[in-house]
Amino acid sequence: KNQVEQSPQSLIILEGKNCTLQCNYTVSPFSNLRWYKQDTGRGPVSLTIMTFSENTKSNGRYTATLDADTKQSSLHITASQLSDSASYICVVSAGLADDYKLSFGAGTTVTVRA
Amino acid sequence: DAEITQSPRHKITETGRQVTLACHQTWNHNNMFWYRQDLGHGLRLIHYSYGVHDTNKGEVSDGYSVSRSNTEDLPLTLESAASSQTSVYFCASSEGTSNYGYTFGSGTRLTVV
């Protein structure tokens, strides 16, 4: 069964500090890995998408890494801002080009405090 | 600007009633999806469609149905609402498969009492 595990479940950081979120997956055949940000009461918004051949991708202060050998990914938030308070969801796409499915992690809730 | 909208944002219904949640996108995307999100769980796929008149069951499709009569809309129907269907429902669309990003709606919070 395809699974995506995220850690920690939640964390609290001070404004301006950095943090790293983890994602481990058992998904086959692997197609790509995505990180989404979900604000309270809103739908998820895409931050990054990485294919098998990519091991890092940035979007502003967000940097995602992918180690396809160990099936691990991380999302690093640099110089956190209050607006970074949200749930961050790791999503892995499995399957063939015309018939693929997304497996969602349960998310890491990040709270940034002033 | 193109968008994907869900309605209603909040809905309270009684057990056994039929309920339909609307999803409308103006991206002209062929692919549309319905997910439910429950506390402590990742989003789970209910139904999806790859084009007009195409519908497919996802991993948690029991008690739900969809129809796709045009590109823009994919309504989700709960045939006979149950308390286990209390959840937040998200509609999404994408341009293509595999490496294309998904655009999500803002969700519908459904409570079945």
XYZ file of C-alpha atoms in Angstrom:
227
model
C 0.000 0.000 0.000
C 1.314 3.452 -0.905
C 2.009 5.486 2.202
C 3.313 8.937 3.000
C 4.465 9.691 6.546
C 5.240 13.214 7.750
C 7.038 14.412 10.818
C 6.729 16.158 13.101
C 2.950 16.302 13.380
C 3.219 19.900 14.540
C 5.834 22.437 15.534
C 6.076 25.958 16.894
C 8.859 28.316 15.858
C 9.715 31.942 16.499
C 9.447 34.447 13.699
C 12.700 34.711 11.775
C 13.868 31.198 12.633
C 14.320 28.297 10.210
C 12.641 24.917 10.315
C 12.694 21.634 8.423
C 9.800 19.270 7.812
C 10.259 15.618 6.923
C 8.439 13.262 4.570
C 9.048 9.530 4.111
C 7.182 7.558 1.502
C 6.637 4.030 0.265
C 5.106 4.674 -3.129
C 5.690 2.724 -6.301
C 6.201 3.359 -9.124
C 7.316 6.848 -8.176
C 6.406 9.693 -10.506
C 6.911 12.921 -8.555
C 6.761 14.478 -5.104
C 4.918 17.672 -4.254
C 4.751 19.946 -1.257
C 1.580 21.922 -0.626
C 0.774 24.696 1.843
C -2.716 24.744 3.311
C -3.898 27.771 5.245
C -6.698 27.269 7.750
C -10.052 27.103 5.974
C -8.501 27.069 2.508
C -7.522 24.513 -0.091
C -3.913 23.337 -0.540
C -1.648 25.477 -2.714
C 1.319 23.988 -4.550
C 4.813 24.993 -3.406
C 7.061 22.620 -5.370
C 6.942 19.591 -7.644
C 10.015 17.357 -8.034
C 10.535 14.450 -10.379
C 12.860 11.497 -9.856
C 15.846 13.300 -11.367
C 15.540 16.456 -9.246
C 17.013 16.547 -5.755
C 16.253 20.134 -4.802
C 13.797 22.838 -5.766
C 13.162 26.262 -4.280
C 10.178 28.584 -4.181
C 11.155 31.785 -2.406
C 11.943 30.944 1.218
C 10.821 27.345 0.735
C 13.372 24.733 -0.354
C 12.419 21.118 -0.939
C 14.868 18.232 -1.234
C 14.336 14.734 -2.522
C 16.384 11.591 -1.984
C 14.742 9.010 -4.227
C 17.096 6.265 -3.034
C 16.024 6.540 0.606
C 12.505 7.724 -0.332
C 12.771 10.814 1.808
C 12.001 14.461 1.238
C 12.311 17.562 3.342
C 10.881 21.053 3.203
C 13.042 23.805 4.663
C 11.507 27.155 5.578
C 14.023 29.967 5.880
C 13.531 33.103 7.975
C 9.972 32.200 8.914
C 7.197 34.773 8.828
C 3.837 34.845 10.591
C 2.203 34.083 7.238
C 4.025 30.748 7.146
C 1.663 29.461 9.832
C -0.162 26.689 7.979
C -0.282 22.965 7.376
C 2.340 21.619 4.975
C 1.384 18.528 3.062
C 3.706 16.084 1.294
C 2.111 14.411 -1.723
C 3.610 11.598 -3.787
C 2.412 10.713 -7.255
C 2.584 7.086 -8.310
C 1.734 5.284 -11.481
C 2.044 5.601 -15.189
C 1.629 8.813 -17.159
C -2.045 8.276 -17.991
C -3.155 6.565 -14.818
C -1.544 8.036 -11.767
C -2.710 8.568 -8.219
C -1.680 10.979 -5.493
C -0.938 9.778 -1.973
C -1.240 12.507 0.653
C 0.538 12.767 3.959
C -1.444 13.932 6.982
C 0.499 17.171 7.090
C 2.718 19.071 9.520
C 1.111 22.034 11.246
C 3.540 24.931 11.593
C 2.822 27.785 13.980
C 5.049 30.853 13.754
C 5.000 33.107 16.818
C 6.162 36.698 17.050
C -8.671 35.195 -13.765
C -9.364 31.479 -13.943
C -10.546 29.901 -10.726
C -12.121 26.862 -9.119
C -15.080 27.484 -6.827
C -16.971 25.232 -4.471
C -20.408 25.752 -3.023
C -21.706 25.869 -0.446
C -18.797 26.640 1.909
C -20.699 25.140 4.834
C -23.606 22.695 4.898
C -25.497 20.971 7.681
C -27.800 18.138 6.694
C -29.675 15.299 8.306
C -28.865 11.626 8.100
C -30.501 9.979 5.099
C -30.886 13.106 2.999
C -29.411 13.480 -0.470
C -26.820 16.244 -0.702
C -25.012 17.686 -3.713
C -21.804 19.690 -3.477
C -20.917 21.874 -6.436
C -17.528 22.367 -8.070
C -16.990 24.759 -10.973
C -13.677 25.552 -12.665
C -12.855 28.064 -15.372
C -9.339 26.737 -16.083
C -10.681 24.552 -18.926
C -8.966 21.590 -17.275
C -9.943 18.125 -18.412
C -9.144 16.462 -15.073
C -11.252 17.044 -11.997
C -11.129 15.358 -8.588
C -13.048 15.167 -5.337
C -11.254 14.553 -2.029
C -12.293 14.434 1.577
C -10.071 15.622 4.414
C -10.472 14.311 7.938
C -8.458 15.188 11.020
C -5.295 13.118 11.248
C -5.650 11.786 7.710
C -4.303 12.850 4.377
C -6.710 13.830 1.634
C -8.465 10.767 0.246
C -9.745 10.474 -3.294
C -13.492 9.964 -3.687
C -14.110 10.219 -7.440
C -12.333 11.675 -10.431
C -12.940 12.490 -14.065
C -10.556 12.809 -17.005
C -13.094 14.466 -19.298
C -16.730 14.930 -20.209
C -18.809 11.805 -19.525
C -15.812 10.104 -17.874
C -16.029 9.240 -14.153
C -13.963 6.894 -12.003
C -14.095 5.657 -8.426
C -11.412 6.574 -5.960
C -10.375 4.854 -2.762
C -13.390 5.998 -0.680
C -16.212 6.136 -3.228
C -18.929 4.194 -1.354
C -21.995 6.393 -0.789
C -20.867 9.049 -3.294
C -21.500 9.641 -6.983
C -20.429 12.171 -9.607
C -21.407 13.086 -13.138
C -19.538 15.123 -15.749
C -21.795 16.696 -18.351
C -19.439 19.531 -19.288
C -15.802 20.542 -18.798
C -16.450 23.104 -16.062
C -18.499 21.180 -13.488
C -18.149 18.032 -11.393
C -20.910 17.889 -8.755
C -20.525 15.402 -5.913
C -23.687 13.725 -4.632
C -24.119 11.941 -1.337
C -26.992 9.565 -2.030
C -28.057 9.105 1.598
C -25.937 11.154 3.969
C -24.378 9.344 6.934
C -22.602 10.734 9.997
C -19.381 9.118 8.744
C -19.515 11.505 5.806
C -19.058 14.536 8.037
C -15.864 15.978 6.605
C -14.292 18.768 4.607
C -14.578 18.165 0.876
C -12.141 19.561 -1.665
C -12.498 19.709 -5.402
C -9.392 19.982 -7.585
C -8.550 20.250 -11.246
C -5.436 19.743 -13.343
C -4.415 20.350 -16.920
C -2.919 16.942 -17.453
C -1.617 13.897 -15.693
C 1.582 12.975 -13.899
C 3.718 16.105 -13.494
C 0.994 18.734 -13.705
C 0.033 20.690 -10.643
C -3.396 20.554 -9.060
C -5.525 23.609 -8.301
C -7.780 23.136 -5.290
C -11.012 24.837 -4.349
C -11.502 26.357 -0.901
C -13.496 23.394 0.352
C -16.978 22.600 1.649
C -17.416 21.727 5.307
C -20.262 19.211 5.531
C -21.838 18.190 8.821
C -24.307 15.294 8.904
C -26.460 15.255 12.049
